């Protein structure tokens, strides 16, 4: 997979403004009409907020506007770094991200396994149902988790008690939070995540497998020496994209699962931004934290893209 | 291949077994909800229902039907999904077509502008302040205009056009004096039914399932989509109950009983359109991912 057209604009930019290209643009003016609404949308709803993020360096007061508010530099960021919550937020954000990263190979493994099945009923059934959970909304998903893990009535605790154990208050016990969060996400996204690798696997030339079989290679050997190297570029691209959102935990679900009792384990940078910014109205302070988070993500994206470019000759741009 | 190596046979058996087990894990919760929604809640809560429904009752469903919030939410969600998806397509499809044309000067620059937003954004607060200053808070527009084009969907659609609309056809049409608007409406659009279906599904599902924008931007209950109502029923009430002590618990027993009866029914009702459509539509979703993945 290659996100084409995503070449750094700088390389493409020196458009030579010859009479010819102007004439071509004039001839194609209707195509620009097709692009214009989308371009306007991106500029207003994506680039204007990037400009507005400067309130992170000001003491934003709505009545004074962005420019009228006093410039305070890095004060907000400093206050955040020295705040009481900082170590907990960083710890939780990193631990949940690393936990998820550790499961990154799972959809690859599932795709490799499904790929080995002969085309037929069984393969179709597995594929069709494996991505059914993906279409459940996060609200219903969280509702299911809460219901299944209910200390008295949840099916999991009923089972634990039947086996002679003591019921566990999963949702209010900080020690369980990260596992519940990460594995419920895996349940939901595993089959869907495998599709993209399955697509990459279908592009492998069957001759390679035939030749290898002639040479007496077993299935495992063929997976290892043919399939995995063939889908490596896809794996690398998805890994880079993954690192680009390393610090952005799927916060919509996390926010739903959070409660006062599991806060120690569930409070992450993004939920903190939401609380301080939108619930408490500290716009500048929370914009500064949000910016801090985006910048780390962006830096990780560039770093891993650079590493991949150097070592594997595969990269986003 | 007449003879398979023994190790291969073992591998295949193990492979099938593991995938079968995985399938059970993925599907069991869904089957359980379906069974629990039509069973006597007493039996569900004591763990007597674990696969098949028992003492079948539709009380849960009838309770849900009496809940006005759910009806309002359902109506709103249907509106947001249909109208929102229409707006999504209105912007995405023509733009993707224009970007698929090699003779569009500046297409690299446009793509750069769009793709960059996938990797960097102003964040929650500046976006919220923008929406507030546009006067969009507590209006239906806030659920349809922000997010009206997804970069990923734009790339997938552009790829589709690049690989399916033959250049010669466009050139021939232009020779005949066809302008781009007519070319798009008469020739390109009729050929793009598959991608329109895929995009309508991708966008439609995200409208149906979203709760976060509505939670941030809406306070008027009349505008709440279904997911926000579900959040109250399935999560807020349940978690509040978990944190109460024994005394308060008894006072809330009747309320808890009603909650128990309705929670599984509510999950099923919210997913009904999806459950009906899924068997027919799932291959389109897969197609969408495939188009996006094979040479973007």
Coordinates of C-alpha atoms in Angstrom, one line a residue:
Chain A
X1 CA 0.0 0.0 0.0
X2 CA 1.3 3.4 -0.9
X3 CA -0.5 6.6 -0.1
X4 CA 0.2 8.0 -3.5
X5 CA -0.2 11.7 -4.2
X6 CA 1.2 12.0 -0.7
X7 CA 4.6 13.0 -2.0
X8 CA 5.9 16.1 -0.1
X9 CA 4.2 19.0 -1.9
X10 CA 7.6 20.8 -1.9
X11 CA 8.9 18.4 -4.5
X12 CA 5.9 18.9 -6.8
X13 CA 5.3 22.5 -6.2
X14 CA 7.5 24.4 -8.5
X15 CA 4.6 24.4 -11.0
X16 CA 5.9 26.2 -14.0
X17 CA 3.4 28.9 -14.6
X18 CA 3.7 28.7 -18.3
X19 CA 1.0 30.0 -20.5
X20 CA 0.2 26.3 -21.3
X21 CA -0.6 25.3 -17.7
X22 CA -2.7 28.4 -17.2
X23 CA -4.6 27.5 -20.3
X24 CA -5.1 24.0 -19.0
X25 CA -6.3 25.2 -15.7
X26 CA -8.8 27.5 -17.4
X27 CA -10.0 24.6 -19.6
X28 CA -10.4 22.5 -16.5
X29 CA -12.1 25.1 -14.3
X30 CA -15.1 22.8 -13.7
X31 CA -12.8 20.3 -12.1
X32 CA -11.8 23.0 -9.6
X33 CA -15.5 23.5 -8.8
X34 CA -15.5 19.8 -7.8
X35 CA -12.5 20.2 -5.5
X36 CA -13.5 23.6 -4.0
X37 CA -16.2 22.6 -1.4
X38 CA -13.9 19.9 0.0
X39 CA -10.9 22.3 0.1
X40 CA -13.0 25.0 1.8
X41 CA -14.1 22.4 4.4
X42 CA -10.5 21.3 5.2
X43 CA -9.3 24.8 5.4
X44 CA -12.1 25.9 7.8
X45 CA -12.5 22.8 9.9
X46 CA -8.9 21.5 10.0
X47 CA -6.5 24.3 9.2
X48 CA -8.3 27.1 11.1
X49 CA -8.1 25.1 14.3
X50 CA -4.4 24.6 13.7
X51 CA -4.1 28.4 13.6
X52 CA -6.4 28.6 16.6
X53 CA -4.1 26.3 18.6
X54 CA -2.0 29.3 19.4
X55 CA -4.3 29.9 22.4
X56 CA -2.1 27.2 24.0
X57 CA 0.5 30.0 24.4
X58 CA -2.0 32.7 25.5
X59 CA -4.4 33.3 28.3
X60 CA -7.4 32.9 26.1
X61 CA -10.4 35.0 27.1
X62 CA -13.3 34.5 24.7
X63 CA -14.4 38.2 24.8
X64 CA -10.9 39.3 23.8
X65 CA -10.6 36.9 21.0
X66 CA -7.4 35.0 20.0
X67 CA -5.3 38.0 19.2
X68 CA -6.5 40.1 22.1
X69 CA -5.6 37.5 24.7
X70 CA -2.3 37.9 26.5
X71 CA 0.7 35.9 25.3
X72 CA 2.1 33.7 28.1
X73 CA 4.5 31.5 26.1
X74 CA 5.0 28.0 27.6
X75 CA 3.4 28.8 31.0
X76 CA 0.5 26.3 30.5
X77 CA 2.8 23.5 29.4
X78 CA 5.0 24.1 32.4
X79 CA 2.1 24.1 34.7
X80 CA 0.9 20.8 33.2
X81 CA 4.3 19.2 33.5
X82 CA 4.6 20.1 37.1
X83 CA 1.0 19.3 37.9
X84 CA 0.0 16.5 40.3
X85 CA -1.7 14.5 37.5
X86 CA 1.2 14.6 35.0
X87 CA 3.0 11.3 36.1
X88 CA -0.3 9.3 36.2
X89 CA -1.5 10.6 32.8
X90 CA 1.8 9.9 31.1
X91 CA 2.1 6.5 32.8
X92 CA -1.5 5.4 31.8
X93 CA -1.2 6.8 28.3
X94 CA 2.1 5.0 27.7
X95 CA 1.1 1.7 29.3
X96 CA -2.2 1.4 27.3
X97 CA -0.4 2.3 24.1
X98 CA 2.3 -0.2 24.7
X99 CA -0.2 -2.8 25.6
X100 CA -2.0 -2.2 22.3
X101 CA 1.2 -2.2 20.4
X102 CA 2.1 -5.6 21.8
X103 CA -1.1 -6.9 20.1
X104 CA -0.2 -5.4 16.7
X105 CA 0.9 -8.8 15.3
X106 CA -2.5 -10.5 16.1
X107 CA -4.4 -9.4 13.0
X108 CA -1.4 -10.4 10.9
X109 CA -1.4 -13.8 12.4
X110 CA -5.1 -14.2 11.9
X111 CA -4.8 -13.1 8.2
X112 CA -2.0 -15.6 7.6
X113 CA -4.1 -18.4 9.2
X114 CA -7.2 -17.5 7.2
X115 CA -5.1 -17.4 4.0
X116 CA -4.1 -21.0 4.5
X117 CA -7.7 -22.2 4.4
X118 CA -9.0 -23.7 1.2
X119 CA -11.6 -21.5 -0.6
X120 CA -14.9 -22.9 0.6
X121 CA -17.7 -22.7 3.1
X122 CA -15.5 -22.7 6.2
X123 CA -13.3 -19.9 5.0
X124 CA -16.3 -17.8 4.0
X125 CA -18.0 -18.3 7.3
X126 CA -14.8 -17.4 9.3
X127 CA -14.3 -14.3 7.2
X128 CA -17.9 -13.1 7.3
X129 CA -18.3 -13.3 11.0
X130 CA -14.9 -12.3 12.1
X131 CA -15.5 -8.7 11.3
X132 CA -19.1 -8.5 12.6
X133 CA -18.0 -7.1 15.9
X134 CA -16.4 -4.1 14.1
X135 CA -19.8 -2.7 13.3
X136 CA -21.1 -2.5 16.9
X137 CA -21.0 1.1 18.2
X138 CA -18.7 1.9 21.0
X139 CA -21.6 2.7 23.3
X140 CA -23.2 -0.7 22.8
X141 CA -19.8 -2.3 23.0
X142 CA -19.1 -0.7 26.4
X143 CA -22.7 -1.5 27.5
X144 CA -21.9 -5.2 26.8
X145 CA -18.7 -5.1 28.7
X146 CA -20.4 -3.5 31.7
X147 CA -23.2 -6.0 31.6
X148 CA -21.0 -9.1 31.2
X149 CA -18.7 -8.0 34.0
X150 CA -21.4 -6.9 36.4
X151 CA -20.3 -8.1 39.9
X152 CA -23.6 -9.8 40.7
X153 CA -25.4 -10.5 37.5
X154 CA -22.7 -10.5 34.8
X155 CA -22.1 -13.9 33.1
X156 CA -18.4 -13.8 33.7
X157 CA -18.9 -13.4 37.5
X158 CA -21.6 -16.0 37.5
X159 CA -19.1 -18.4 35.9
X160 CA -16.4 -17.4 38.4
X161 CA -18.7 -18.1 41.3
X162 CA -19.8 -21.4 39.8
X163 CA -16.2 -22.4 39.7
X164 CA -15.9 -21.6 43.4
X165 CA -14.2 -18.2 43.0
X166 CA -15.1 -14.8 44.4
X167 CA -16.9 -12.3 42.1
X168 CA -14.6 -9.5 40.9
X169 CA -15.8 -5.9 40.5
X170 CA -14.0 -5.6 37.2
X171 CA -15.3 -2.1 36.2
X172 CA -14.4 -0.4 39.4
X173 CA -11.1 -2.2 40.1
X174 CA -8.2 -0.1 38.6
X175 CA -6.0 -3.2 38.2
X176 CA -8.4 -4.7 35.6
X177 CA -9.0 -1.6 33.6
X178 CA -6.2 -1.7 31.0
X179 CA -6.8 -5.4 30.1
X180 CA -10.5 -4.9 29.8
X181 CA -10.0 -1.8 27.6
X182 CA -7.4 -3.4 25.3
X183 CA -8.9 -6.8 24.9
X184 CA -12.4 -5.6 24.3
X185 CA -10.9 -3.4 21.5
X186 CA -9.1 -6.4 20.1
X187 CA -12.3 -8.4 20.1
X188 CA -13.9 -5.7 18.1
X189 CA -11.2 -4.9 15.6
X190 CA -9.3 -8.2 15.1
X191 CA -11.2 -9.5 12.1
X192 CA -11.5 -6.1 10.4
X193 CA -7.8 -5.4 10.9
X194 CA -7.0 -8.7 9.2
X195 CA -8.8 -7.8 6.0
X196 CA -6.1 -5.4 4.8
X197 CA -3.4 -8.1 5.2
X198 CA -5.6 -10.7 3.5
X199 CA -5.9 -8.2 0.6
X200 CA -2.1 -8.0 0.4
X201 CA -1.8 -11.8 0.6
X202 CA -4.0 -12.2 -2.5
X203 CA -1.5 -10.3 -4.6
X204 CA 1.2 -12.9 -4.1
X205 CA 2.2 -14.8 -7.3
X206 CA 1.1 -18.4 -6.9
X207 CA 4.1 -19.6 -8.9
X208 CA 6.3 -18.8 -5.9
X209 CA 4.3 -21.2 -3.8
X210 CA 4.3 -23.9 -6.4
X211 CA 8.1 -23.7 -6.9
X212 CA 8.6 -23.8 -3.1
X213 CA 6.3 -26.8 -2.8
X214 CA 8.3 -28.6 -5.5
X215 CA 11.4 -28.0 -3.5
X216 CA 9.8 -29.7 -0.5
X217 CA 9.0 -26.6 1.6
X218 CA 6.4 -27.1 4.3
X219 CA 3.4 -24.8 4.8
X220 CA 5.1 -23.1 7.7
X221 CA 8.3 -22.6 5.8
X222 CA 6.3 -21.1 2.9
X223 CA 4.5 -18.7 5.2
X224 CA 7.7 -17.6 6.8
X225 CA 9.8 -17.3 3.6
X226 CA 7.1 -16.2 1.1
X227 CA 4.0 -14.8 2.7
X228 CA 5.5 -12.7 5.4
X229 CA 8.2 -11.0 3.3
X230 CA 5.5 -10.3 0.6
X231 CA 3.2 -8.5 3.0
X232 CA 6.1 -6.8 4.8
X233 CA 5.5 -3.4 3.1
X234 CA 1.9 -3.4 4.2
X235 CA 2.9 -4.3 7.7
X236 CA 5.5 -1.5 7.8
X237 CA 3.0 1.1 6.5
X238 CA 0.4 0.2 9.0
X239 CA 3.0 0.2 11.8
X240 CA 4.1 3.7 10.9
X241 CA 0.5 4.9 10.8
X242 CA 0.0 3.2 14.1
X243 CA 2.9 5.0 15.6
X244 CA 1.5 8.3 14.3
X245 CA -1.4 7.9 16.7
X246 CA 0.5 6.2 19.5
X247 CA -0.5 8.8 22.1
X248 CA -4.1 9.0 20.9
X249 CA -5.8 6.2 22.6
X250 CA -9.3 5.3 21.2
X251 CA -10.5 7.8 23.6
X252 CA -14.2 7.6 22.8
X253 CA -14.5 4.1 24.3
X254 CA -12.0 4.9 27.1
X255 CA -14.1 7.8 28.2
X256 CA -17.2 5.6 28.4
X257 CA -15.4 3.0 30.4
X258 CA -14.0 5.5 32.8
X259 CA -15.5 6.0 36.3
X260 CA -14.4 7.6 39.5
X261 CA -13.2 4.4 41.0
X262 CA -11.0 3.2 38.1
X263 CA -9.6 6.7 37.4
X264 CA -6.1 5.8 38.7
X265 CA -5.7 3.4 35.8
X266 CA -7.9 5.0 33.2
X267 CA -7.1 8.7 33.2
X268 CA -5.1 9.5 30.0
X269 CA -3.9 12.7 28.4
X270 CA -7.0 12.9 26.1
X271 CA -9.6 12.4 28.8
X272 CA -7.8 15.0 30.9
X273 CA -7.9 17.5 28.0
X274 CA -11.6 16.9 27.6
X275 CA -12.2 17.3 31.4
X276 CA -10.2 20.4 31.9
X277 CA -11.1 22.0 28.6
X278 CA -14.7 21.4 27.9
X279 CA -16.0 20.6 31.4
X280 CA -14.0 23.1 33.4
X281 CA -13.5 25.7 30.6
X282 CA -9.7 26.0 31.0
X283 CA -9.4 26.4 27.2
X284 CA -5.8 27.5 27.0
X285 CA -4.4 25.0 29.5
X286 CA -6.1 22.1 27.9
X287 CA -5.3 23.3 24.3
X288 CA -1.6 23.3 25.4
X289 CA -1.9 19.7 26.6
X290 CA -3.6 18.6 23.4
X291 CA -0.9 20.3 21.4
X292 CA 1.8 18.5 23.4
X293 CA 0.1 15.2 22.7
X294 CA -0.3 15.9 18.9
X295 CA 3.3 17.0 18.6
X296 CA 4.6 13.7 20.2
X297 CA 2.4 11.8 17.8
X298 CA 3.7 13.7 14.9
X299 CA 7.3 13.4 16.0
X300 CA 6.8 9.6 16.3
X301 CA 5.3 9.4 12.8
X302 CA 8.3 11.2 11.3
X303 CA 10.8 9.2 13.3
X304 CA 9.4 5.8 12.4
X305 CA 8.8 6.9 8.8
X306 CA 12.5 7.9 8.6
X307 CA 13.6 4.6 10.2
X308 CA 11.5 2.6 7.7
X309 CA 12.7 4.5 4.8
X310 CA 16.3 3.9 5.7
X311 CA 16.1 0.2 6.7
X312 CA 13.2 -1.2 4.7
X313 CA 12.9 1.2 1.8
X314 CA 9.2 1.5 2.5
X315 CA 7.7 4.7 3.8
X316 CA 4.6 6.9 3.7
X317 CA 6.4 9.6 1.8
Chain B
X1 CA 0.0 -32.2 -4.7
X2 CA -0.9 -35.8 -4.2
X3 CA 1.0 -36.2 -1.0
X4 CA 0.9 -33.7 1.8
X5 CA 3.7 -33.8 4.3
X6 CA 2.5 -35.0 7.8
X7 CA 3.6 -31.7 9.3
X8 CA 1.4 -29.9 6.9
X9 CA -1.6 -32.0 7.8
X10 CA -1.1 -31.4 11.5
X11 CA -0.7 -27.7 10.8
X12 CA -3.9 -27.5 8.8
X13 CA -5.9 -29.3 11.5
X14 CA -4.5 -27.0 14.2
X15 CA -5.1 -24.0 12.0
X16 CA -8.8 -24.9 11.5
X17 CA -9.3 -25.6 15.2
X18 CA -7.7 -22.3 16.3
X19 CA -9.7 -20.3 13.8
X20 CA -12.9 -22.2 14.9
X21 CA -12.2 -21.3 18.5
X22 CA -11.6 -17.7 17.6
X23 CA -14.9 -17.6 15.8
X24 CA -16.7 -18.9 18.9
X25 CA -15.1 -16.1 21.0
X26 CA -16.1 -13.5 18.5
X27 CA -19.7 -14.6 18.1
X28 CA -20.6 -15.8 21.6
X29 CA -21.2 -12.4 23.1
X30 CA -23.5 -11.5 20.2
X31 CA -25.6 -14.7 20.5
X32 CA -25.7 -14.2 24.3
X33 CA -27.2 -10.8 24.0
X34 CA -29.8 -12.0 21.5
X35 CA -30.8 -14.8 23.9
X36 CA -30.7 -12.7 27.0
X37 CA -33.0 -10.0 25.4
X38 CA -35.9 -12.5 25.1
X39 CA -35.4 -14.4 28.3
X40 CA -36.7 -13.9 31.8
X41 CA -34.3 -11.5 33.4
X42 CA -34.2 -13.4 36.7
X43 CA -32.8 -16.4 34.8
X44 CA -30.4 -14.2 32.9
X45 CA -29.0 -12.6 36.0
X46 CA -28.5 -15.8 37.8
X47 CA -26.6 -17.3 34.9
X48 CA -29.2 -19.9 33.9
X49 CA -29.3 -18.4 30.4
X50 CA -25.9 -19.0 28.8
X51 CA -26.7 -19.9 25.2
X52 CA -30.3 -20.5 24.4
X53 CA -33.2 -18.3 25.6
X54 CA -35.3 -19.5 28.5
X55 CA -38.8 -18.6 29.6
X56 CA -39.2 -16.4 26.6
X57 CA -40.7 -13.0 27.3
X58 CA -40.9 -9.8 25.3
X59 CA -41.3 -7.6 28.3
X60 CA -37.9 -6.0 27.6
X61 CA -38.9 -5.0 24.1
X62 CA -42.3 -3.7 25.2
X63 CA -40.5 -1.5 27.9
X64 CA -38.2 -0.2 25.2
X65 CA -41.1 0.7 23.0
X66 CA -42.6 2.7 25.8
X67 CA -39.5 4.8 26.2
X68 CA -40.0 8.1 24.4
X69 CA -36.3 9.1 24.5
X70 CA -35.4 6.0 22.5
X71 CA -38.0 6.8 19.8
X72 CA -36.8 10.4 19.5
X73 CA -33.2 9.2 19.4
X74 CA -34.0 6.6 16.7
X75 CA -35.8 9.2 14.6
X76 CA -32.9 11.6 14.9
X77 CA -30.3 9.0 14.1
X78 CA -32.2 8.0 11.0
X79 CA -32.3 11.6 9.9
X80 CA -28.6 12.3 10.6
X81 CA -27.6 9.1 8.9
X82 CA -29.5 9.7 5.7
X83 CA -29.0 13.4 5.3
X84 CA -25.4 13.3 6.6
X85 CA -24.4 10.5 4.3
X86 CA -26.0 12.4 1.4
X87 CA -23.8 15.5 2.2
X88 CA -20.7 13.2 2.6
X89 CA -21.2 11.8 -0.9
X90 CA -22.0 15.2 -2.4
X91 CA -18.6 16.4 -1.5
X92 CA -16.5 13.3 -1.6
X93 CA -17.4 11.7 -4.9
X94 CA -16.9 14.8 -7.3
X95 CA -13.7 15.8 -5.4
X96 CA -12.2 12.3 -5.6
X97 CA -13.1 12.2 -9.3
X98 CA -11.3 15.6 -10.0
X99 CA -8.3 14.4 -8.0
X100 CA -8.1 11.2 -10.1
X101 CA -7.5 13.2 -13.2
X102 CA -3.9 13.5 -14.1
X103 CA -4.5 16.7 -16.0
X104 CA -5.7 18.6 -12.9
X105 CA -2.9 21.1 -12.2
X106 CA -2.1 21.2 -8.5
X107 CA -3.6 17.8 -7.6
X108 CA -0.4 17.0 -5.6
X109 CA -0.8 20.1 -3.6
X110 CA -4.5 19.4 -2.9
X111 CA -3.7 15.9 -1.8
X112 CA -0.9 17.2 0.4
X113 CA -3.3 19.6 2.1
X114 CA -5.8 16.9 2.7
X115 CA -3.5 14.1 3.8
X116 CA -1.6 16.3 6.2
X117 CA -4.7 16.6 8.3
X118 CA -4.6 12.8 9.0
X119 CA -1.3 13.3 10.8
X120 CA -1.7 16.6 12.6
X121 CA -4.7 18.5 13.9
X122 CA -5.4 21.5 16.0
X123 CA -7.1 19.3 18.7
X124 CA -10.3 19.2 20.6
X125 CA -10.4 22.7 22.1
X126 CA -9.6 24.9 19.1
X127 CA -12.1 22.8 17.1
X128 CA -14.7 23.2 19.8
X129 CA -14.1 27.0 19.9
X130 CA -14.5 27.2 16.1
X131 CA -17.8 25.4 16.1
X132 CA -19.0 27.6 18.9
X133 CA -18.0 30.8 17.1
X134 CA -19.8 29.5 14.0
X135 CA -23.0 29.2 16.0
X136 CA -23.3 25.5 15.3
X137 CA -23.6 24.3 18.9
X138 CA -27.0 22.6 19.5
X139 CA -27.9 22.5 15.8
X140 CA -28.3 19.5 13.6
X141 CA -25.5 20.8 11.4
X142 CA -22.9 20.0 14.0
X143 CA -23.4 16.3 13.4
X144 CA -23.1 16.6 9.6
X145 CA -20.7 19.4 8.6
X146 CA -17.6 18.7 10.7
X147 CA -16.3 15.5 9.3
X148 CA -18.2 15.8 6.1
X149 CA -15.2 14.5 4.2
X150 CA -12.9 11.7 5.5
X151 CA -9.5 11.8 3.9
X152 CA -9.3 8.0 3.9
X153 CA -12.6 7.7 2.0
X154 CA -11.4 10.3 -0.4
X155 CA -8.3 8.3 -1.2
X156 CA -10.2 5.1 -1.6
X157 CA -12.7 6.8 -4.0
X158 CA -9.9 8.4 -6.0
X159 CA -8.2 5.1 -6.3
X160 CA -11.4 3.6 -7.6
X161 CA -11.7 6.2 -10.3
X162 CA -8.1 5.9 -11.3
X163 CA -8.4 2.2 -11.9
X164 CA -11.9 2.0 -13.4
X165 CA -12.6 5.0 -15.6
X166 CA -10.6 4.6 -18.9
X167 CA -8.8 7.7 -20.0
X168 CA -9.8 7.2 -23.6
X169 CA -13.5 7.5 -22.6
X170 CA -12.9 10.8 -21.0
X171 CA -10.9 12.0 -24.0
X172 CA -13.5 10.9 -26.4
X173 CA -16.2 12.7 -24.5
X174 CA -14.1 15.8 -24.5
X175 CA -13.6 15.6 -28.2
X176 CA -17.3 15.6 -28.6
X177 CA -17.4 18.8 -26.7
X178 CA -18.7 17.3 -23.5
X179 CA -17.8 19.5 -20.5
X180 CA -16.7 18.2 -17.2
X181 CA -20.0 18.5 -15.5
X182 CA -21.8 16.6 -18.2
X183 CA -19.0 14.1 -18.4
X184 CA -19.3 13.4 -14.7
X185 CA -23.0 13.2 -14.6
X186 CA -23.7 11.2 -17.7
X187 CA -20.6 9.0 -17.9
X188 CA -18.6 8.8 -14.8
X189 CA -21.3 8.8 -12.2
X190 CA -23.3 5.9 -13.7
X191 CA -20.1 3.8 -13.7
X192 CA -19.4 4.5 -10.1
X193 CA -22.3 2.7 -8.5
X194 CA -19.9 0.2 -6.6
X195 CA -17.9 3.0 -5.0
X196 CA -21.0 5.1 -4.2
X197 CA -22.4 2.0 -2.4
X198 CA -19.1 1.4 -0.4
X199 CA -18.9 5.1 0.6
X200 CA -22.5 5.3 1.5
X201 CA -22.0 2.3 3.8
X202 CA -18.7 3.6 5.4
X203 CA -20.2 7.0 6.1
X204 CA -23.6 5.7 7.0
X205 CA -22.2 3.3 9.7
X206 CA -20.1 6.1 11.2
X207 CA -23.2 8.3 11.5
X208 CA -25.2 5.6 13.0
X209 CA -22.6 4.7 15.6
X210 CA -21.2 8.1 16.6
X211 CA -21.9 9.5 20.0
X212 CA -18.9 11.7 20.8
X213 CA -19.6 14.8 18.7
X214 CA -23.2 14.8 19.9
X215 CA -22.0 14.5 23.5
X216 CA -19.7 17.5 23.1
X217 CA -21.9 19.7 20.9
X218 CA -25.5 19.0 21.9
X219 CA -27.3 19.8 25.1
X220 CA -30.9 19.9 23.7
X221 CA -32.4 16.4 24.4
X222 CA -34.7 16.8 21.4
X223 CA -31.7 16.5 19.1
X224 CA -30.0 13.6 20.8
X225 CA -29.1 10.7 18.5
X226 CA -29.8 7.1 19.6
X227 CA -26.3 6.4 20.8
X228 CA -26.5 9.2 23.4
X229 CA -29.7 7.8 24.8
X230 CA -28.1 4.4 24.9
X231 CA -25.2 5.7 26.7
X232 CA -27.5 6.9 29.5
X233 CA -29.3 3.6 29.7
X234 CA -26.5 1.2 29.3
X235 CA -23.5 2.9 30.9
X236 CA -24.3 5.9 33.1
X237 CA -27.2 4.3 35.0
X238 CA -25.4 1.0 35.3
X239 CA -22.2 2.5 36.6
X240 CA -24.0 4.7 39.1
X241 CA -25.7 1.6 40.4
X242 CA -22.4 -0.1 40.8
X243 CA -21.1 2.7 43.0
X244 CA -24.1 2.7 45.4
X245 CA -24.0 1.0 48.7
X246 CA -26.4 -1.8 49.8
X247 CA -29.0 0.6 51.4
X248 CA -29.4 2.7 48.3
X249 CA -29.4 -0.4 46.2
X250 CA -32.6 -1.7 47.8
X251 CA -34.3 1.6 47.2
X252 CA -33.4 1.3 43.6
X253 CA -34.4 -2.3 43.2
X254 CA -37.4 -1.7 41.0
X255 CA -35.4 0.6 38.8
X256 CA -32.7 -1.9 38.6
X257 CA -35.2 -4.6 37.6
X258 CA -36.4 -2.5 34.8
X259 CA -32.9 -1.7 33.7
X260 CA -32.1 -5.4 33.7
X261 CA -35.1 -6.2 31.5
X262 CA -34.4 -3.5 29.0
X263 CA -30.6 -3.4 28.6
X264 CA -30.2 -6.4 26.2
X265 CA -33.4 -5.5 24.3
X266 CA -32.0 -2.0 23.8
X267 CA -28.8 -3.3 22.4
X268 CA -30.6 -5.5 19.8
X269 CA -33.0 -2.7 18.8
X270 CA -30.2 -0.3 18.2
X271 CA -28.5 -2.8 16.0
X272 CA -31.5 -4.0 14.0
X273 CA -30.8 -2.0 10.8
X274 CA -27.3 -3.3 10.9
X275 CA -28.3 -6.9 11.6
X276 CA -30.7 -6.9 8.7
X277 CA -28.3 -5.2 6.3
X278 CA -25.1 -6.9 7.3
X279 CA -25.4 -10.2 5.4
X280 CA -26.1 -8.4 2.2
X281 CA -23.6 -5.5 2.6
X282 CA -20.6 -7.0 4.3
X283 CA -18.9 -7.8 1.0
X284 CA -19.1 -4.1 0.1
X285 CA -17.2 -3.2 3.2
X286 CA -14.5 -5.6 2.4
X287 CA -14.3 -4.3 -1.2
X288 CA -13.8 -0.8 0.2
X289 CA -10.9 -1.9 2.3
X290 CA -9.4 -3.8 -0.6
X291 CA -9.6 -0.9 -3.0
X292 CA -7.9 1.2 -0.4
X293 CA -5.2 -1.2 0.2
X294 CA -4.1 -2.4 -3.2
X295 CA -2.0 0.5 -4.5
X296 CA -3.5 3.6 -3.0

